[in-house]
């Protein structure tokens, strides 16, 4: 193969695609470019072991530094792509250089959604190592923290900050935190976990301003409520990085639109990871997943497409989070209106909550039961219309049920 594959983005999607191409036997050139100045690392560590200081960057690298050269992958970090010319098949870099490609994979991920507050040294976002280091330098014992947004970053930062001895107030717009990810009854339990660890939670916050004064940062809600702390972390979601693709005429709609082979609207240009909006074979419609595991699965799938072993992309997502010593895992697509079947005990944080929609299993949330999450993914894939009675019967082990399906597929 004499083709040159250029990959934009060194997160798990981009660097995973480079590795997967070699694993699939691709013998052409691979150029992996990213604007981040660190070699590929595990981004989920940013809000957890890196921020807490329990791990150094060297401990969370995806691969040892020699790996990329050994694999014949030309890794170029600290390099930003400013435009793409899909006619001449070149990407232009911020320093004026350009690189020719035969195949282009766009894996630039996303960026933090920002408040229209003035930037100040007390206001933080968390997306990359530089953000993490800046936040870490201020997150010291005894300091007070406002967390704007009780989603995954907000909840994980709250947990890490409490461990570091900071006081924490979370300001969430919705009636419960984590509402994008969990059904409300389960989100309430996680909120209770935060409360018992001393996190002060404010919900239904319609933030009007976030201002920095000499004494700290003050958040004001439209209903007149007001909170002040030494610093603030704003974690109100992320936006897919589509500007360069859109300017190149590649179809964009809530991310870069791709088909089930991860092909964009332009030939030989692919998109994967957080930035890709992919048809969902299970639920119908399009789905833009923002999780590690989705990015990893896209990476393998796009490599297969490029080497001519394409299969339609199909994967039930899962994700995990660590908060206050609990391992929370999510499979599939839990929704606010799902019927929830609880196995185990909510109060002792040892449970799996299964989400049913229109008679089908669509997702699950577990605390401390990762094996159940693996099993639920198999059930969603192979037997979504499994009976509620079977699922509700805690004598029936989910792993055994799933194993039966794998042994004798329906
Ligand atoms: P998120 O979408 O998970 O949560 C954003 C939260 O902010 C939501 O609860 C939302 O209701 C709230 N919100 C939005 N606007 C607000 C406002 N003006 N005031 C107050 N609250 C507001 O996004 P995130 O936590 O910023 O995370 C960004 C990305 O990183 C997501 O894609 C997430 O999946 C990913 N991430 C994943 C993990 C994990 O899988 N464990 C951990 C960290 C981050």
Coordinates of C-alpha atoms and ligand atoms in Angstrom, one line a residue:
X1 CA 0.0 0.0 0.0
X2 CA 1.6 3.3 -1.0
X3 CA -1.1 5.6 0.3
X4 CA -0.4 8.3 2.9
X5 CA -3.0 8.5 5.7
X6 CA -3.1 11.8 7.6
X7 CA -4.9 11.7 10.9
X8 CA -5.9 15.0 12.6
X9 CA -6.1 14.6 16.3
X10 CA -4.0 12.7 18.8
X11 CA -6.7 11.7 21.3
X12 CA -7.8 8.1 21.7
X13 CA -9.7 8.2 18.4
X14 CA -6.8 9.5 16.2
X15 CA -4.0 7.6 17.9
X16 CA -6.2 4.5 18.1
X17 CA -6.7 4.7 14.3
X18 CA -3.0 4.9 13.7
X19 CA -2.4 1.8 15.7
X20 CA -5.4 0.0 14.3
X21 CA -4.2 0.7 10.7
X22 CA -0.8 -1.0 11.5
X23 CA -2.6 -3.9 13.2
X24 CA -4.7 -4.4 10.1
X25 CA -1.5 -4.6 8.1
X26 CA -1.6 -1.1 6.5
X27 CA 1.9 -0.6 5.1
X28 CA 1.7 2.9 3.8
X29 CA 2.7 6.2 5.5
X30 CA 0.8 7.3 8.6
X31 CA 1.1 10.9 9.8
X32 CA -0.6 11.6 13.1
X33 CA -1.0 15.3 13.8
X34 CA -2.4 17.1 16.8
X35 CA -2.3 20.5 18.4
X36 CA -1.8 19.1 21.9
X37 CA 1.8 19.4 23.0
X38 CA 1.9 16.1 24.9
X39 CA 2.3 12.7 23.3
X40 CA -1.0 10.7 23.3
X41 CA -2.3 10.2 26.9
X42 CA -5.5 9.0 28.6
X43 CA -7.7 12.0 28.6
X44 CA -10.1 10.5 31.2
X45 CA -7.3 10.9 33.8
X46 CA -7.5 14.7 33.5
X47 CA -10.3 15.1 36.1
X48 CA -9.2 12.1 38.2
X49 CA -5.6 10.8 38.9
X50 CA -3.8 13.7 37.1
X51 CA -5.7 16.4 38.8
X52 CA -5.4 14.8 42.2
X53 CA -1.7 14.4 41.7
X54 CA -1.9 10.6 42.2
X55 CA -0.4 10.0 38.7
X56 CA 2.1 11.9 36.6
X57 CA 1.7 12.4 32.9
X58 CA 4.2 9.7 32.2
X59 CA 1.9 7.2 34.0
X60 CA -1.0 8.0 31.7
X61 CA 0.6 7.9 28.3
X62 CA -1.1 5.7 25.8
X63 CA 2.2 4.2 24.7
X64 CA 5.8 4.5 25.6
X65 CA 7.6 7.3 23.7
X66 CA 9.5 4.9 21.4
X67 CA 6.3 3.2 20.3
X68 CA 5.3 5.6 17.5
X69 CA 8.6 5.5 15.7
X70 CA 8.8 1.7 16.1
X71 CA 5.4 1.4 14.5
X72 CA 6.4 3.7 11.6
X73 CA 3.9 6.3 12.8
X74 CA 5.0 9.9 12.2
X75 CA 3.7 11.6 15.3
X76 CA 3.7 15.4 15.1
X77 CA 2.5 17.1 18.3
X78 CA 1.9 20.8 18.9
X79 CA 0.8 21.1 15.2
X80 CA -2.5 22.8 14.3
X81 CA -4.3 22.2 11.1
X82 CA -5.9 25.4 9.8
X83 CA -7.5 24.3 6.6
X84 CA -8.1 21.4 4.3
X85 CA -8.2 21.4 0.5
X86 CA -10.1 18.3 -0.5
X87 CA -9.4 18.9 -4.3
X88 CA -5.6 18.9 -4.0
X89 CA -5.8 16.6 -1.0
X90 CA -3.7 18.7 1.3
X91 CA -3.9 19.9 4.9
X92 CA -2.5 23.3 5.7
X93 CA -0.7 23.9 9.0
X94 CA -0.6 27.0 11.2
X95 CA 3.1 27.5 10.4
X96 CA 2.3 27.7 6.7
X97 CA 3.5 24.2 5.8
X98 CA 1.2 21.7 4.1
X99 CA 0.9 17.9 4.0
X100 CA -0.4 15.8 1.1
X101 CA -2.7 12.9 1.9
X102 CA -4.4 10.1 0.0
X103 CA -6.7 9.4 3.0
X104 CA -7.7 11.8 5.7
X105 CA -9.1 10.9 9.1
X106 CA -10.6 13.8 11.1
X107 CA -10.4 13.0 14.8
X108 CA -10.0 16.5 16.3
X109 CA -12.6 15.9 19.1
X110 CA -14.2 18.9 20.7
X111 CA -13.7 21.9 22.9
X112 CA -15.2 23.1 26.1
X113 CA -18.4 25.0 25.7
X114 CA -17.7 28.4 27.3
X115 CA -19.7 30.8 29.2
X116 CA -19.8 34.3 27.9
X117 CA -17.8 35.4 31.0
X118 CA -14.6 37.3 30.7
X119 CA -11.6 35.0 31.0
X120 CA -10.0 35.4 34.3
X121 CA -7.2 33.5 36.1
X122 CA -9.8 32.2 38.6
X123 CA -12.1 30.7 36.0
X124 CA -11.1 27.3 34.6
X125 CA -12.2 24.8 31.9
X126 CA -10.9 21.3 31.6
X127 CA -10.1 19.7 28.3
X128 CA -6.4 19.2 28.0
X129 CA -3.2 19.0 30.0
X130 CA -2.6 22.7 30.1
X131 CA -6.1 23.3 31.5
X132 CA -5.5 20.6 34.1
X133 CA -2.1 22.0 35.2
X134 CA -3.6 25.5 35.5
X135 CA -6.5 24.3 37.6
X136 CA -4.3 22.0 39.7
X137 CA -2.1 24.9 40.7
X138 CA -5.1 26.6 42.4
X139 CA -6.9 23.6 43.7
X140 CA -5.1 23.5 47.0
X141 CA -6.2 22.4 50.4
X142 CA -8.6 24.8 52.1
X143 CA -9.5 26.6 48.9
X144 CA -13.1 27.0 47.8
X145 CA -14.4 25.9 44.4
X146 CA -17.5 26.7 42.4
X147 CA -18.3 24.0 39.8
X148 CA -20.6 25.3 37.1
X149 CA -22.3 22.2 35.5
X150 CA -22.9 19.0 37.3
X151 CA -22.1 16.7 34.4
X152 CA -19.3 14.2 34.1
X153 CA -16.4 16.7 34.4
X154 CA -18.2 18.7 37.1
X155 CA -18.9 15.6 39.2
X156 CA -15.4 14.1 38.9
X157 CA -13.8 17.4 39.6
X158 CA -16.0 17.8 42.7
X159 CA -14.9 14.4 43.9
X160 CA -11.2 15.1 43.3
X161 CA -11.4 18.6 44.9
X162 CA -13.1 17.2 48.1
X163 CA -10.3 14.6 48.3
X164 CA -7.8 17.5 48.1
X165 CA -9.5 19.2 51.0
X166 CA -11.3 21.9 49.1
X167 CA -14.9 23.1 49.8
X168 CA -17.1 22.5 46.7
X169 CA -20.4 24.0 45.5
X170 CA -21.9 22.6 42.3
X171 CA -24.3 24.8 40.3
X172 CA -26.4 22.8 37.9
X173 CA -29.0 24.1 35.5
X174 CA -31.2 21.0 35.5
X175 CA -33.2 19.6 38.4
X176 CA -30.5 16.9 39.0
X177 CA -26.9 16.6 38.0
X178 CA -25.8 14.0 35.4
X179 CA -29.2 14.2 33.7
X180 CA -27.7 13.8 30.2
X181 CA -26.4 10.4 31.2
X182 CA -28.6 8.9 33.9
X183 CA -32.3 8.4 34.5
X184 CA -33.5 10.9 37.2
X185 CA -34.0 8.3 40.0
X186 CA -30.4 7.1 39.6
X187 CA -29.0 10.6 39.2
X188 CA -30.6 11.4 42.6
X189 CA -28.7 8.6 44.2
X190 CA -25.4 9.9 42.8
X191 CA -26.3 13.4 44.0
X192 CA -26.9 11.9 47.5
X193 CA -23.4 10.4 47.3
X194 CA -22.0 13.9 46.6
X195 CA -24.0 15.4 49.4
X196 CA -22.8 12.9 52.0
X197 CA -19.2 13.7 51.0
X198 CA -19.9 17.4 51.7
X199 CA -20.6 18.8 48.2
X200 CA -23.1 21.6 48.3
X201 CA -25.4 21.2 45.3
X202 CA -27.6 23.9 43.8
X203 CA -30.0 22.8 41.1
X204 CA -32.2 24.7 38.7
X205 CA -29.5 27.3 38.5
X206 CA -30.1 29.8 35.6
X207 CA -26.7 31.5 35.7
X208 CA -26.8 35.2 34.8
X209 CA -23.2 36.2 35.4
X210 CA -19.8 34.8 36.6
X211 CA -17.6 37.7 37.6
X212 CA -14.2 37.9 39.1
X213 CA -13.4 40.3 41.9
X214 CA -10.5 40.7 44.4
X215 CA -12.1 38.2 46.8
X216 CA -12.8 35.5 44.2
X217 CA -15.4 34.5 41.7
X218 CA -19.1 35.2 42.1
X219 CA -21.8 33.4 40.3
X220 CA -25.2 35.1 40.2
X221 CA -28.4 33.3 39.1
X222 CA -31.3 35.1 37.5
X223 CA -33.5 34.4 40.6
X224 CA -31.1 36.4 42.8
X225 CA -29.1 33.6 44.3
X226 CA -25.4 34.2 44.6
X227 CA -22.3 32.2 45.4
X228 CA -18.7 33.2 45.8
X229 CA -15.5 31.0 45.9
X230 CA -11.8 31.3 45.3
X231 CA -12.0 29.7 41.9
X232 CA -14.5 28.3 39.4
X233 CA -14.5 25.3 37.0
X234 CA -16.9 25.7 34.2
X235 CA -18.0 22.3 32.8
X236 CA -21.1 22.8 30.8
X237 CA -20.5 20.4 28.0
X238 CA -18.3 20.2 24.9
X239 CA -18.8 21.2 21.3
X240 CA -17.5 19.2 18.4
X241 CA -14.6 20.8 16.5
X242 CA -16.1 21.2 13.0
X243 CA -14.8 24.5 11.8
X244 CA -12.0 23.3 9.6
X245 CA -14.2 20.5 8.1
X246 CA -17.1 22.9 7.5
X247 CA -14.8 25.4 5.8
X248 CA -13.5 22.6 3.5
X249 CA -17.1 21.9 2.4
X250 CA -17.5 18.6 4.4
X251 CA -21.0 18.1 5.5
X252 CA -21.5 19.0 9.2
X253 CA -24.6 18.6 11.4
X254 CA -24.0 18.3 15.1
X255 CA -20.5 17.1 14.4
X256 CA -19.1 15.8 11.1
X257 CA -21.8 13.7 9.5
X258 CA -20.6 10.2 8.5
X259 CA -22.2 7.0 7.2
X260 CA -21.9 3.7 9.0
X261 CA -18.5 3.2 7.5
X262 CA -17.4 6.5 9.0
X263 CA -17.1 8.1 5.6
X264 CA -17.8 11.9 5.4
X265 CA -19.5 13.5 2.4
X266 CA -16.1 13.8 0.7
X267 CA -14.4 10.8 -0.8
X268 CA -11.4 9.4 1.2
X269 CA -12.1 11.7 4.2
X270 CA -13.3 10.0 7.4
X271 CA -14.4 11.3 10.8
X272 CA -14.2 9.5 14.1
X273 CA -14.5 10.1 17.9
X274 CA -16.3 12.9 19.6
X275 CA -16.5 14.9 16.4
X276 CA -18.3 12.2 14.3
X277 CA -22.1 12.0 14.1
X278 CA -22.8 8.4 13.2
X279 CA -26.0 6.6 12.2
X280 CA -27.2 4.5 15.2
X281 CA -28.2 1.0 14.1
X282 CA -29.8 0.2 17.4
X283 CA -32.0 3.2 18.1
X284 CA -32.3 4.7 14.6
X285 CA -31.3 8.3 13.9
X286 CA -27.8 9.7 14.3
X287 CA -25.7 9.5 17.4
X288 CA -22.6 11.5 18.4
X289 CA -20.9 9.7 21.3
X290 CA -18.5 11.5 23.5
X291 CA -16.9 8.6 25.2
X292 CA -13.5 6.9 25.2
X293 CA -14.9 3.5 24.2
X294 CA -16.9 4.9 21.3
X295 CA -13.7 6.6 20.0
X296 CA -11.8 3.4 20.4
X297 CA -14.4 1.4 18.5
X298 CA -14.5 4.1 15.7
X299 CA -10.7 3.8 15.4
X300 CA -10.8 0.1 14.8
X301 CA -13.7 0.4 12.4
X302 CA -12.2 3.2 10.3
X303 CA -9.0 1.2 9.9
X304 CA -11.0 -1.7 8.6
X305 CA -12.8 0.5 6.1
X306 CA -9.5 1.9 4.9
X307 CA -7.9 -1.5 4.3
X308 CA -11.0 -2.8 2.6
X309 CA -12.4 -4.9 5.3
X310 CA -15.3 -2.6 6.0
X311 CA -18.3 -3.6 8.1
X312 CA -21.1 -1.2 9.1
X313 CA -20.2 0.4 12.4
X314 CA -22.2 -1.0 15.3
X315 CA -21.3 -0.7 18.9
X316 CA -23.2 -0.3 22.2
X317 CA -21.4 2.4 24.0
X318 CA -20.2 2.2 27.6
X319 CA -18.5 4.6 29.9
X320 CA -17.2 4.8 33.4
X321 CA -16.7 7.4 36.1
X322 CA -15.1 7.4 39.5
X323 CA -16.7 9.5 42.1
X324 CA -16.1 9.4 45.8
X325 CA -14.5 5.9 45.6
X326 CA -17.4 4.5 43.6
X327 CA -17.1 3.1 40.2
X328 CA -20.1 4.1 38.1
X329 CA -20.6 2.5 34.7
X330 CA -23.1 3.2 32.0
X331 CA -24.0 1.1 29.0
X332 CA -26.2 2.0 26.0
X333 CA -28.4 5.0 25.9
X334 CA -30.3 5.6 29.2
X335 CA -33.0 8.2 28.9
X336 CA -35.0 10.3 31.3
X337 CA -38.4 8.6 30.6
X338 CA -37.1 5.0 30.7
X339 CA -38.7 2.4 32.9
X340 CA -35.9 1.5 35.4
X341 CA -35.5 -2.0 36.8
X342 CA -33.2 -2.0 39.8
X343 CA -31.1 -5.1 40.7
X344 CA -29.2 -5.0 44.0
X345 CA -29.4 -2.2 46.5
X346 CA -29.5 1.5 45.7
X347 CA -28.8 2.7 49.2
X348 CA -25.6 0.7 49.6
X349 CA -24.4 1.8 46.2
X350 CA -24.2 -1.8 44.9
X351 CA -26.7 -2.0 42.0
X352 CA -27.4 -2.3 38.4
X353 CA -30.3 -0.2 37.1
X354 CA -31.6 -1.4 33.7
X355 CA -33.4 1.0 31.4
X356 CA -36.3 -0.2 29.2
X357 CA -38.0 1.8 26.4
X358 CA -40.9 0.5 24.3
X359 CA -40.3 -3.0 25.7
X360 CA -36.7 -3.1 24.8
X361 CA -33.6 -2.9 26.9
X362 CA -31.7 0.3 25.9
X363 CA -29.2 0.8 28.6
X364 CA -28.0 0.4 32.2
X365 CA -26.2 2.1 35.0
X366 CA -24.3 0.2 37.6
X367 CA -22.3 1.1 40.7
X368 CA -19.7 -1.5 41.7
X369 CA -21.0 -4.1 39.2
X370 CA -18.9 -3.7 36.0
X371 CA -19.6 -7.3 34.9
X372 CA -23.3 -6.4 34.6
X373 CA -22.5 -3.6 32.2
X374 CA -20.6 -6.0 29.9
X375 CA -23.6 -8.4 30.0
X376 CA -26.1 -5.6 29.3
X377 CA -24.2 -4.6 26.2
X378 CA -24.5 -8.1 24.9
X379 CA -28.2 -8.2 25.7
X380 CA -28.8 -4.9 23.9
X381 CA -26.9 -6.3 20.9
X382 CA -28.5 -9.7 20.7
X383 CA -31.7 -9.8 22.6
X384 CA -33.1 -6.3 23.2
X385 CA -36.7 -7.6 23.7
X386 CA -35.7 -9.8 26.7
X387 CA -38.5 -10.1 29.2
X388 CA -38.8 -7.7 32.0
X389 CA -39.6 -10.6 34.4
X390 CA -36.3 -12.2 33.6
X391 CA -34.4 -9.0 34.0
X392 CA -36.1 -8.2 37.3
X393 CA -35.4 -11.7 38.8
X394 CA -32.2 -11.1 40.7
X395 CA -31.6 -14.9 40.9
X396 CA -30.9 -14.8 37.2
X397 CA -27.3 -13.7 36.7
X398 CA -26.9 -11.2 33.9
X399 CA -23.5 -12.5 32.8
X400 CA -25.0 -16.0 32.5
X401 CA -27.9 -14.8 30.5
X402 CA -25.6 -12.9 28.1
X403 CA -23.2 -15.9 27.9
X404 CA -26.2 -18.1 26.8
X405 CA -26.9 -15.6 24.0
X406 CA -23.2 -15.6 22.9
X407 CA -23.1 -19.5 22.9
X408 CA -26.4 -19.8 20.9
X409 CA -27.0 -16.6 19.1
X410 CA -30.6 -15.8 18.3
Ligands
LIG1 P1 -21.7 17.1 30.3 O1 -22.6 17.3 29.1 O2 -21.5 15.7 30.8 O3 -22.4 17.9 31.5 C1 -22.7 19.3 31.4 C2 -23.5 19.7 32.5 O4 -23.6 21.1 32.6 C3 -25.0 19.1 32.4 O5 -25.3 18.6 33.6 C4 -25.8 20.4 32.1 O6 -27.1 20.3 32.5 C5 -25.0 21.4 32.8 N1 -25.1 22.8 32.3 C6 -25.2 23.2 31.0 N2 -25.2 24.6 30.9 C7 -25.2 25.0 32.2 C8 -25.2 26.3 32.8 N3 -25.3 27.4 32.0 N4 -25.2 26.4 34.1 C9 -25.1 25.3 34.9 N5 -25.1 24.1 34.4 C10 -25.1 23.9 33.1 O7 -20.4 17.8 29.9 P2 -19.0 18.0 30.7 O8 -19.1 17.5 32.1 O9 -18.6 19.4 30.5 O10 -18.0 17.0 30.0 C11 -17.6 17.3 28.7 C12 -17.3 16.1 27.9 O11 -16.4 15.3 28.5 C13 -18.6 15.2 27.8 O12 -18.6 14.8 26.5 C14 -18.3 14.1 28.7 O13 -19.0 12.9 28.2 C15 -16.8 14.0 28.7 N6 -16.3 13.4 29.9 C16 -16.6 12.0 30.1 C17 -16.2 11.5 31.3 C18 -16.4 10.0 31.6 O14 -16.9 9.3 30.7 N7 -16.2 9.5 32.8 C19 -15.5 12.2 32.3 C20 -15.3 13.6 32.0 C21 -15.7 14.1 30.8

